[in-house]
Coordinates of N, CA and C and ligand atoms in Angstrom, one line a residue:
X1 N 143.4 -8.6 48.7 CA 142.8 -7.4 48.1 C 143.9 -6.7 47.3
X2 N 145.4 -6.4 47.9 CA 146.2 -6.0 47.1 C 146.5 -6.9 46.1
X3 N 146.4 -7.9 45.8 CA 147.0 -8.4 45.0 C 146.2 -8.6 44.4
X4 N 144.7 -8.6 44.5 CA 143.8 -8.6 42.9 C 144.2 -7.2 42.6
X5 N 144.2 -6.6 43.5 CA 144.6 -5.0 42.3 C 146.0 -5.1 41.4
X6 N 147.0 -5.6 41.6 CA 147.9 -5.9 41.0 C 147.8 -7.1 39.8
X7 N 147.1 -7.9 40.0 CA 146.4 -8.6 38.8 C 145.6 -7.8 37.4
X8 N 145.1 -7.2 38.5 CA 143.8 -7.0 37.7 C 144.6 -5.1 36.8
X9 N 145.7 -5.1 37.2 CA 146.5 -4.1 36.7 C 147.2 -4.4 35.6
X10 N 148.1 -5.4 36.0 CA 148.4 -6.6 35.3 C 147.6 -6.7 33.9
X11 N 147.0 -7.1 33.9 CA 145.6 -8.1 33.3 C 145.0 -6.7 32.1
X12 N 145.1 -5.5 32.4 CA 144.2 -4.8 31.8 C 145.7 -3.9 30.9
X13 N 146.8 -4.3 31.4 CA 147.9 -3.3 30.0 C 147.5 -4.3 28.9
X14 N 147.8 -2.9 28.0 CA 147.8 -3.5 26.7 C 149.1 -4.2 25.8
X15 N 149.0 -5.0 25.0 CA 149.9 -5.7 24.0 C 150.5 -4.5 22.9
X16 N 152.2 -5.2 22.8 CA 152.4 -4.6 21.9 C 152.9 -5.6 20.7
X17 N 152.2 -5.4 19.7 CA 152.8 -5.9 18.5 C 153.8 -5.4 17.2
X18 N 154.6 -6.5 17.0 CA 155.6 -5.7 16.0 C 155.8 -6.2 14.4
X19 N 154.9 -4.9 13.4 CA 154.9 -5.5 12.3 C 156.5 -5.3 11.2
X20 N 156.9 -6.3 10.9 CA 158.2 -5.8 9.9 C 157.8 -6.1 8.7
X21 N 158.9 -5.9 7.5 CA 159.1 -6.5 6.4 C 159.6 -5.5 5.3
X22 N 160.0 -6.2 4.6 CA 160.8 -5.6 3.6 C 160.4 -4.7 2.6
X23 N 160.8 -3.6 2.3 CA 160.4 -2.3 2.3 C 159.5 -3.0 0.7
X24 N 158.3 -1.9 0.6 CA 157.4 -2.4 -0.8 C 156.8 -3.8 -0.5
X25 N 157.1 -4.1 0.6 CA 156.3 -5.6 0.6 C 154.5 -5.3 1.0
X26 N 154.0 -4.4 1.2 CA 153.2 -3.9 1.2 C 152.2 -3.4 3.1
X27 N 153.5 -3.5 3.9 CA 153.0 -2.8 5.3 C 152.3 -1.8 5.8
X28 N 152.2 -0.7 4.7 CA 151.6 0.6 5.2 C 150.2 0.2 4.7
X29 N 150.5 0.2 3.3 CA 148.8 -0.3 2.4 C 147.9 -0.9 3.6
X30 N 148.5 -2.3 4.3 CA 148.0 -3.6 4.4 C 147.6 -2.6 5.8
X31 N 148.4 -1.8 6.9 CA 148.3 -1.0 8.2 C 147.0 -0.1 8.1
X32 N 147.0 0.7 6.8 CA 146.1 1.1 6.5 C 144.4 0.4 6.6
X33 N 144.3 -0.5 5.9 CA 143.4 -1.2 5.8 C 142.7 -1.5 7.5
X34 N 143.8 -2.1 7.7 CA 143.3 -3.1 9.0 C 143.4 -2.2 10.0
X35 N 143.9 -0.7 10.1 CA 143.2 0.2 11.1 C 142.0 1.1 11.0
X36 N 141.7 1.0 9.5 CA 140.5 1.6 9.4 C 139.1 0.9 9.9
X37 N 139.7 -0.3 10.1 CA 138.4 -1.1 10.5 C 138.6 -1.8 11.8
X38 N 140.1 -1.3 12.4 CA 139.9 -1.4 13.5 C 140.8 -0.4 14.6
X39 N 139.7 0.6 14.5 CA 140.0 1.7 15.3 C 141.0 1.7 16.5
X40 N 140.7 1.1 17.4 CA 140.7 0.6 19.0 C 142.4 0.4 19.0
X41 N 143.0 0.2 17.7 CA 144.5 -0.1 18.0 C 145.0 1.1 17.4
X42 N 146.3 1.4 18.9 CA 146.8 2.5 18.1 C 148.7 1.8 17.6
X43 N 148.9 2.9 16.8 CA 149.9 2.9 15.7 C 150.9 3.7 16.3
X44 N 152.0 3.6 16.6 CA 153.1 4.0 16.8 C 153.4 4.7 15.7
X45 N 153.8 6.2 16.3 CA 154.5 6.9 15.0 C 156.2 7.3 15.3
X46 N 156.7 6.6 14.3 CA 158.4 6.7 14.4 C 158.9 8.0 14.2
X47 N 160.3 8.3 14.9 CA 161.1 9.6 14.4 C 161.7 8.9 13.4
X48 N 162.4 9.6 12.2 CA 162.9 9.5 11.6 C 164.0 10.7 11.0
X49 N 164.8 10.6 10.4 CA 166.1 11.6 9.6 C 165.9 11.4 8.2
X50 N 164.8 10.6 7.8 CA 164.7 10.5 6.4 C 163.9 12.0 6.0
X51 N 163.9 12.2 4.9 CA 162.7 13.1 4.1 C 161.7 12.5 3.9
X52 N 160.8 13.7 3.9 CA 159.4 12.8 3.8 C 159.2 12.7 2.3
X53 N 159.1 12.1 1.9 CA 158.1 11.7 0.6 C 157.1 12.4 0.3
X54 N 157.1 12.5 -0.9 CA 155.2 13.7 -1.6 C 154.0 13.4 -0.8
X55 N 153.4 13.9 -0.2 CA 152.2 13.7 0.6 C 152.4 13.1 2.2
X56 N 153.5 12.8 2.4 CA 153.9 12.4 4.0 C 154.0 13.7 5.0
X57 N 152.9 13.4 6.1 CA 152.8 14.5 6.6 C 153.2 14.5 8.1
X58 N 154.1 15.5 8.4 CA 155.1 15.4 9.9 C 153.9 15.4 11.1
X59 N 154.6 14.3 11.6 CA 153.6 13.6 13.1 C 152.7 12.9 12.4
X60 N 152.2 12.7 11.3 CA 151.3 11.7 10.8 C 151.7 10.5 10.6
X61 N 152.5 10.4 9.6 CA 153.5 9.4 9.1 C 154.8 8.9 10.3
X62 N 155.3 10.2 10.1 CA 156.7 10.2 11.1 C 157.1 11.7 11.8
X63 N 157.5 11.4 12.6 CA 158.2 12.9 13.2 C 159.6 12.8 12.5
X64 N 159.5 14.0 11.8 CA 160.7 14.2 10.6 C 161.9 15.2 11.6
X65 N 162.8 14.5 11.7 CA 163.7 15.5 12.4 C 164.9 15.1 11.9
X66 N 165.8 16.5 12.1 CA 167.4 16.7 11.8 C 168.2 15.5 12.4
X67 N 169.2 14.8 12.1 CA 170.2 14.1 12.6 C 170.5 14.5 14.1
X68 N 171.2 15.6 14.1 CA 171.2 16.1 15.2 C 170.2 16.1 16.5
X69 N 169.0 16.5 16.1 CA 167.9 16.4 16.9 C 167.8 14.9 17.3
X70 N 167.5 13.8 16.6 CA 167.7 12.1 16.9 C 168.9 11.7 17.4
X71 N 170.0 12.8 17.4 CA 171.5 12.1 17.9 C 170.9 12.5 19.9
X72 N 170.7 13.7 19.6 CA 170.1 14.3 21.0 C 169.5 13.2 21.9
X73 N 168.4 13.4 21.3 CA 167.5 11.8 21.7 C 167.8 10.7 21.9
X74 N 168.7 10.1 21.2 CA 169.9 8.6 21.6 C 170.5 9.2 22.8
X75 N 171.0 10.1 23.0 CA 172.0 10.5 24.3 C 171.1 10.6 25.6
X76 N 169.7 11.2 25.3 CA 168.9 11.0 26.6 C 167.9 10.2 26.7
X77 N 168.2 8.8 26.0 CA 168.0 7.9 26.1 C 166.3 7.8 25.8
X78 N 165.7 8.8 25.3 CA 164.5 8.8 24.9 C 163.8 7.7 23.8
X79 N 165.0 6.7 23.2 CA 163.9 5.5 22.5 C 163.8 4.1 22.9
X80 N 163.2 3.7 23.0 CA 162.8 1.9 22.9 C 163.5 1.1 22.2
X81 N 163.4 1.3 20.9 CA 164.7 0.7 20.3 C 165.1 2.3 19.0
X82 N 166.6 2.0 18.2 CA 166.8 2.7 17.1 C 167.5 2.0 16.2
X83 N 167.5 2.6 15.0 CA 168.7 1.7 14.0 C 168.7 2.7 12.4
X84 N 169.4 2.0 12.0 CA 170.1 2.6 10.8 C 169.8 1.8 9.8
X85 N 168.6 2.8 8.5 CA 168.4 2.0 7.7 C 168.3 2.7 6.7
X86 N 169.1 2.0 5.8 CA 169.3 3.2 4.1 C 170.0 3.8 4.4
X87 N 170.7 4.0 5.2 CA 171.7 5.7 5.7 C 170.4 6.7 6.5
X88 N 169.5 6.5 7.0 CA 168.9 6.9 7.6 C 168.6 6.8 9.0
X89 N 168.2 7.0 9.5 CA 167.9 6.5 11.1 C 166.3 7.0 11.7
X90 N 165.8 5.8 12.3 CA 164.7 5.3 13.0 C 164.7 4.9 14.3
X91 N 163.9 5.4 14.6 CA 163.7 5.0 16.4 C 162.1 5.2 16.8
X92 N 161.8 4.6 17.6 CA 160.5 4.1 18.7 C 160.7 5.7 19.8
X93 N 160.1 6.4 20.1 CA 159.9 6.9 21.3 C 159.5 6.1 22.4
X94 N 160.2 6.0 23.5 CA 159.9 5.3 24.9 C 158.4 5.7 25.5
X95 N 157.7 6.9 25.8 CA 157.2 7.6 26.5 C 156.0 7.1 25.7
X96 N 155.3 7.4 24.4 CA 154.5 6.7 24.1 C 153.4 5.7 24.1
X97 N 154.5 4.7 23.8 CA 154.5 3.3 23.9 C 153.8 3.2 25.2
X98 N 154.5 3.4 26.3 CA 154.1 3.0 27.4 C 152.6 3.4 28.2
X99 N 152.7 4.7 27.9 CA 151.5 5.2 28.2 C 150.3 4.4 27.3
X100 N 150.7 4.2 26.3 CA 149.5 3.4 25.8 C 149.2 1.9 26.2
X101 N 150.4 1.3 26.2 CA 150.4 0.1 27.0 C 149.5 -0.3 28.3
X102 N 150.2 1.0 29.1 CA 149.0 1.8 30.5 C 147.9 2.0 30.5
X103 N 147.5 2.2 29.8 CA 146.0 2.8 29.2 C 145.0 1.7 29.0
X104 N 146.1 0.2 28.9 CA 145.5 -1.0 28.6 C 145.1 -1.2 26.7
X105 N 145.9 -0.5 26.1 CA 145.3 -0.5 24.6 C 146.5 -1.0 24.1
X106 N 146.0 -2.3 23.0 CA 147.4 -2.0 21.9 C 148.1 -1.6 20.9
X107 N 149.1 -1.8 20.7 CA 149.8 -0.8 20.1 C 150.7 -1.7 18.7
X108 N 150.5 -1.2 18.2 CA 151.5 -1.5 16.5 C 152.6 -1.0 16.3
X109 N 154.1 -1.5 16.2 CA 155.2 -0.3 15.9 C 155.5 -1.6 14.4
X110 N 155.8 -0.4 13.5 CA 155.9 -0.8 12.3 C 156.7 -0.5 12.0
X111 N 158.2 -1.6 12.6 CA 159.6 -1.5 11.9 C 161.1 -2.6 11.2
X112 N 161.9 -2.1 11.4 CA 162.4 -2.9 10.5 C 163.1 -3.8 11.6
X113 N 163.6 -5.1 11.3 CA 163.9 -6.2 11.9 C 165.1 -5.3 13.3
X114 N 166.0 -5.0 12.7 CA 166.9 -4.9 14.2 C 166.3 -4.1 15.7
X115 N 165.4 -3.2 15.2 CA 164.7 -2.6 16.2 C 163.6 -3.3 16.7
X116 N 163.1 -4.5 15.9 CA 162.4 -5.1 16.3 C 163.0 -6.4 17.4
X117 N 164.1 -6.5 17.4 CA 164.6 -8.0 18.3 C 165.4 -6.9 19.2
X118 N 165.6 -5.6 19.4 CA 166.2 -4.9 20.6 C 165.1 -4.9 21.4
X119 N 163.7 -4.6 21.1 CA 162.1 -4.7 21.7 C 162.2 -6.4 22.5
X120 N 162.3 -6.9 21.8 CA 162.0 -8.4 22.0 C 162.6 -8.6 23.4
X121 N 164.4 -8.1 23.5 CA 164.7 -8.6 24.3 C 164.4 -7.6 25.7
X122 N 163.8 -6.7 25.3 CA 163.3 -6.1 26.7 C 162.2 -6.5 27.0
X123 N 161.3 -6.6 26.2 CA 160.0 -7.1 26.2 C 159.5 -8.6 25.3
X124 N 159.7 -9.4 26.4 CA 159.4 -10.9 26.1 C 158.0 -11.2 25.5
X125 N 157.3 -10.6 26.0 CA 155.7 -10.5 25.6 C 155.1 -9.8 24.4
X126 N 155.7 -9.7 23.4 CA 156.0 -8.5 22.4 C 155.4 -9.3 21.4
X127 N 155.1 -9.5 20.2 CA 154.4 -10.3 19.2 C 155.0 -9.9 17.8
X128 N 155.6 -10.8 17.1 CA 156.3 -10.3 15.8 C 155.8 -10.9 14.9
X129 N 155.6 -10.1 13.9 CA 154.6 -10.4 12.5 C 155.9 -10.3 11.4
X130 N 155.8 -10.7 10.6 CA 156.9 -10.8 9.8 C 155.9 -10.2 8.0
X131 N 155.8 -9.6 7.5 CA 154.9 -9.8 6.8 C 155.7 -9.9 4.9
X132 N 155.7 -11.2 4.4 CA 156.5 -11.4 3.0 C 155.5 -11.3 1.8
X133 N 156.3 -11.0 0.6 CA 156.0 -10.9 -0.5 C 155.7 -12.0 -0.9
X134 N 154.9 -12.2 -2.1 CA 154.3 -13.6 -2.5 C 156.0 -14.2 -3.4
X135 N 156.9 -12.8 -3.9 CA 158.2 -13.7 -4.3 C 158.9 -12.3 -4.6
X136 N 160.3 -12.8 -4.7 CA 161.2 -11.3 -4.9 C 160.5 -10.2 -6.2
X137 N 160.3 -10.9 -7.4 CA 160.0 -10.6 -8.2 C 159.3 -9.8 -8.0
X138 N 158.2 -9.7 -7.3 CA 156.4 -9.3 -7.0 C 157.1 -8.1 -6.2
X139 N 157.8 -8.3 -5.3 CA 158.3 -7.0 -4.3 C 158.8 -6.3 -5.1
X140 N 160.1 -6.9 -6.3 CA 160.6 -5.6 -6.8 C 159.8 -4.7 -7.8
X141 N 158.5 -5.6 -8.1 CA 157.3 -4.6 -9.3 C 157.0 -3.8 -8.3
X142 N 156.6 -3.9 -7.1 CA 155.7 -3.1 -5.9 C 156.6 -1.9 -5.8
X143 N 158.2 -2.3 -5.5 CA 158.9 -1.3 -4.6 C 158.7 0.2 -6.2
X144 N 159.1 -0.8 -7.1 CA 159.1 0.1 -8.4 C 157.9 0.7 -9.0
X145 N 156.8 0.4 -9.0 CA 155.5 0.8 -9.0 C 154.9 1.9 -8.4
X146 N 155.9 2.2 -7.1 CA 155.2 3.1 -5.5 C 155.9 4.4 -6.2
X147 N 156.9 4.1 -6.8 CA 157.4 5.4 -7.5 C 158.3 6.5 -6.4
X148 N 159.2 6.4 -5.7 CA 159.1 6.9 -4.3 C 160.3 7.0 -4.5
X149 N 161.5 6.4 -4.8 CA 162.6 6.1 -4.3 C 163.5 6.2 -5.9
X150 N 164.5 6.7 -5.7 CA 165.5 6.2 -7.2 C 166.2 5.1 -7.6
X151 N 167.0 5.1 -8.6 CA 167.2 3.8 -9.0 C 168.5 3.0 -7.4
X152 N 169.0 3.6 -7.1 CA 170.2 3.8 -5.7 C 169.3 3.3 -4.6
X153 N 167.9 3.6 -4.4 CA 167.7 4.0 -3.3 C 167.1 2.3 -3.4
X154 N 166.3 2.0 -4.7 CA 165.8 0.5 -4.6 C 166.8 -0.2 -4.6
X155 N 168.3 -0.5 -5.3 CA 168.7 -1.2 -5.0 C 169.5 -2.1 -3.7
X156 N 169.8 -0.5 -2.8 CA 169.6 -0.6 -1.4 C 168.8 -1.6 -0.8
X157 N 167.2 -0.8 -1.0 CA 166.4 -1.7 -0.2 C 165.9 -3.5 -0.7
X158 N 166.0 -3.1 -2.1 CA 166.6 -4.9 -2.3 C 167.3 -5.4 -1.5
X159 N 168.4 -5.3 -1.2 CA 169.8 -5.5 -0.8 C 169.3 -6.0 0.6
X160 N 168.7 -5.0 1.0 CA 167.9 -5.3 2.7 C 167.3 -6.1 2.3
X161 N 166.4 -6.8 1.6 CA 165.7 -7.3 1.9 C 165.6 -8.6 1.9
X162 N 167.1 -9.3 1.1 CA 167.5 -10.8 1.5 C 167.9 -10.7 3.5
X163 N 168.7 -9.5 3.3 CA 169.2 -10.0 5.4 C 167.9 -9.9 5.9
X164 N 166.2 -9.0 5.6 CA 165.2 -9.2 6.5 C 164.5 -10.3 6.5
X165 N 164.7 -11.1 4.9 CA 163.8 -11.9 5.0 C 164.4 -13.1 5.4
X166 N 165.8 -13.3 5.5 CA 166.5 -14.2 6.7 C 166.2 -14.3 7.7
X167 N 165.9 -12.7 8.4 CA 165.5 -12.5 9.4 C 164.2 -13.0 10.1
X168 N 163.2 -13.1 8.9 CA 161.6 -13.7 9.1 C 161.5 -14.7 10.1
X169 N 162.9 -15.7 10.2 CA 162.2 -17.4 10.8 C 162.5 -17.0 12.4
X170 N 163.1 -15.6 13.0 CA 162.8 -16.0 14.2 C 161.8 -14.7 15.0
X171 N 160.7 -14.7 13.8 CA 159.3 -13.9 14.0 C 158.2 -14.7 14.5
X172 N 157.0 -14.3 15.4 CA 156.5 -15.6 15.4 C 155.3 -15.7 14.7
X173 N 154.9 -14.9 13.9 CA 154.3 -15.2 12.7 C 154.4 -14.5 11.7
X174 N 154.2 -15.4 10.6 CA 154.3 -14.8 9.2 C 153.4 -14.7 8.3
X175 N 152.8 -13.7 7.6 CA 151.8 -13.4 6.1 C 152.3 -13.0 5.3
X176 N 151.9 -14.0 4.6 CA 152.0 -13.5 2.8 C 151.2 -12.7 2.3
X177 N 151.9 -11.4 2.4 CA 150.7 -10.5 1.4 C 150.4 -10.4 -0.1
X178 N 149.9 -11.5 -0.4 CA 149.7 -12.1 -2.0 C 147.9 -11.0 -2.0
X179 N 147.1 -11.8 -1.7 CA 145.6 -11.0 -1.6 C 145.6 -10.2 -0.4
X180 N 145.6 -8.7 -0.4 CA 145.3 -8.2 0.0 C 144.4 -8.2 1.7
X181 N 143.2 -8.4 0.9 CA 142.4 -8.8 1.7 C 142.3 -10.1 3.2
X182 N 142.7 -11.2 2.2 CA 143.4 -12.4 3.2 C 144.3 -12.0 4.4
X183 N 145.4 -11.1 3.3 CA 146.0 -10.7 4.2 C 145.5 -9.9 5.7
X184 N 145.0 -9.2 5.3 CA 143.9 -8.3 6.5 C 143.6 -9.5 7.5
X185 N 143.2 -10.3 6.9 CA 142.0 -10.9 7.7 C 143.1 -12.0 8.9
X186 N 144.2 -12.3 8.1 CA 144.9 -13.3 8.6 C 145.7 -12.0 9.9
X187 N 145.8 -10.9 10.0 CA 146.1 -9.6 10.7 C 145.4 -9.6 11.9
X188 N 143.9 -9.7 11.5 CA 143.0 -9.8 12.5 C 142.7 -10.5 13.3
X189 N 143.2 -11.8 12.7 CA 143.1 -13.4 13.5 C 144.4 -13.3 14.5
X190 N 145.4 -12.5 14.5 CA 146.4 -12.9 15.0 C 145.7 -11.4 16.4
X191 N 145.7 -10.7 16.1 CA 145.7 -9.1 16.9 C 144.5 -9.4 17.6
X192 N 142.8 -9.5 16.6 CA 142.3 -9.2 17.5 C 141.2 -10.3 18.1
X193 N 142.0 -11.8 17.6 CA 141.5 -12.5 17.7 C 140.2 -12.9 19.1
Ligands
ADP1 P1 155.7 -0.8 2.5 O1 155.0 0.1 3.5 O2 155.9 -2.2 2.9 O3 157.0 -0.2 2.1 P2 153.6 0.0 0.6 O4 152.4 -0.2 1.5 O5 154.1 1.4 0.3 O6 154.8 -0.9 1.2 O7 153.3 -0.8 -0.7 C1 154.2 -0.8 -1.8 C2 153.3 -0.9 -3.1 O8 152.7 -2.2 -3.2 C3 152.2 0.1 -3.2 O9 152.2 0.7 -4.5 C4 151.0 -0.7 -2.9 O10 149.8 -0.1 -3.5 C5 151.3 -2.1 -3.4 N1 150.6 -3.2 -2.7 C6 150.5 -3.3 -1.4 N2 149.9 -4.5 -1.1 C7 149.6 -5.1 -2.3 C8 149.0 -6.3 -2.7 N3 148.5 -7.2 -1.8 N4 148.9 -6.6 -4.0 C9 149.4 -5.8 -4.9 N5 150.0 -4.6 -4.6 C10 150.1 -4.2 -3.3
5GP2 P1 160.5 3.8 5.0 O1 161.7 4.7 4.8 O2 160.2 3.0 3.9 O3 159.3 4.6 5.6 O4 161.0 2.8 6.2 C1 162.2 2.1 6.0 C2 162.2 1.0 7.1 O5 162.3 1.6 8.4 C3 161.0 0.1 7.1 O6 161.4 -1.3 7.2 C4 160.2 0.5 8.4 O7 159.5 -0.6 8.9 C5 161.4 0.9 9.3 N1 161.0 1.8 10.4 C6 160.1 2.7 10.4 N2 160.1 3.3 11.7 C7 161.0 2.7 12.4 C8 161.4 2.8 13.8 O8 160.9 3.6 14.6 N3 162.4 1.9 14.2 C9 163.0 1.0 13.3 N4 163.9 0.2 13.8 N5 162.6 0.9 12.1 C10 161.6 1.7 11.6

């Protein structure tokens, strides 16, 4: 008897999946899409030290906080994983995550490669999506298109984007977000198949 309850405890947390990729390769668009039609999964929202961008709205997008405030938080050990990107810094809230895990629901954290293999190695059962551009080219019309960033700030995230996309081969799946739509679909096959 106790141990069906422990199965069946077991059996009913939810998965967590981890989507990356290189910045403008089109993750949020593609997040967007495929949570609007599928409710049931929730979205991890990261802290961050960056600025928000025109229309990015605090606790929506990201919890926008001071350096100091996220230095705080690394010291009381409050994240899952953290890392340093652009000169900025990102982290996972621990507390979150898990409760939702608990709840039996899954969950999406939508970050960049090093925070995603610090996850991995705590959590073996974790699922990594890698998601690539149809070709550098295409990423760098996208990143420059979104209008977001300056001429410094793209060449940075270029720069990142040969060590992420190195990074890709030890993800364990990968989409090309060439069509949109495919894409979605090939999202859905993996998550909610
Ligand atoms: P990321 O979240 O990966 O940084 P975004 O979702 O902000 O990327 O997308 C970057 C730009 O690329 C946006 O202007 C978006 O409209 C565009 N985009 C996203 N997916 C596609 C696609 N499949 N085809 C063409 N443009 C796309
Ligand atoms: P952006 O500044 O474009 O919103 O995000 C820059 C990069 O940080 C992206 O690759 C994004 O996936 C990643 N990122 C966002 N939140 C987190 C997080 O909580 N932890 C880590 N490690 N990376 C994150």
């Amino acid at each position: 008897m106790y141990n069906f309850y422990i199965m069946d405890k077991e059996k009913t947390k939810g998965k967590l999946y981890i989507i990356s990729g290189c910045s403008g390769v089109g993750k949020g668009t593609l997040l967007n899409v495929f949570l609007q039609r599928n409710p049931q999964i929730e979205l991890s929202i990261s802290v961050t030290t960056r600025k928000p961008r025109s229309g990015e709205v605090d606790g929506v997008n990201y919890f926008f906080v001071s350096k100091e405030e996220f230095e705080k938080s690394v010291k009381n050990n409050e994240f899952l994983e953290w890392a340093e990107f652009n000169g900025n810094f990102y982290g996972t809230k621990e507390t979150y995550v898990e409760k939702t895990l608990n709840r039996g629901k899954n969950i999406i954290l939508e970050i960049e490669t090093r925070g995603a293999f610090q996850i991995k190695k705590k959590k073996k059962d974790a699922v990594l999506i890698f998601i690539l551009p149809p070709s550098i080219e295409e990423l760098e019309h996208r990143l420059r298109g979104r209008n977001t960033e300056d001429e410094a700030a793209i060449q940075n995230r270029l720069h990142e984007a040969y060590r992420e996309l190195e990074c890709s081969k030890d993800y364990d799946y990968k989409i090309v977000n060439d069509n949109l739509e495919q894409a979605v679909g090939e999202l859905e096959r993996i998550i909610c198949n």
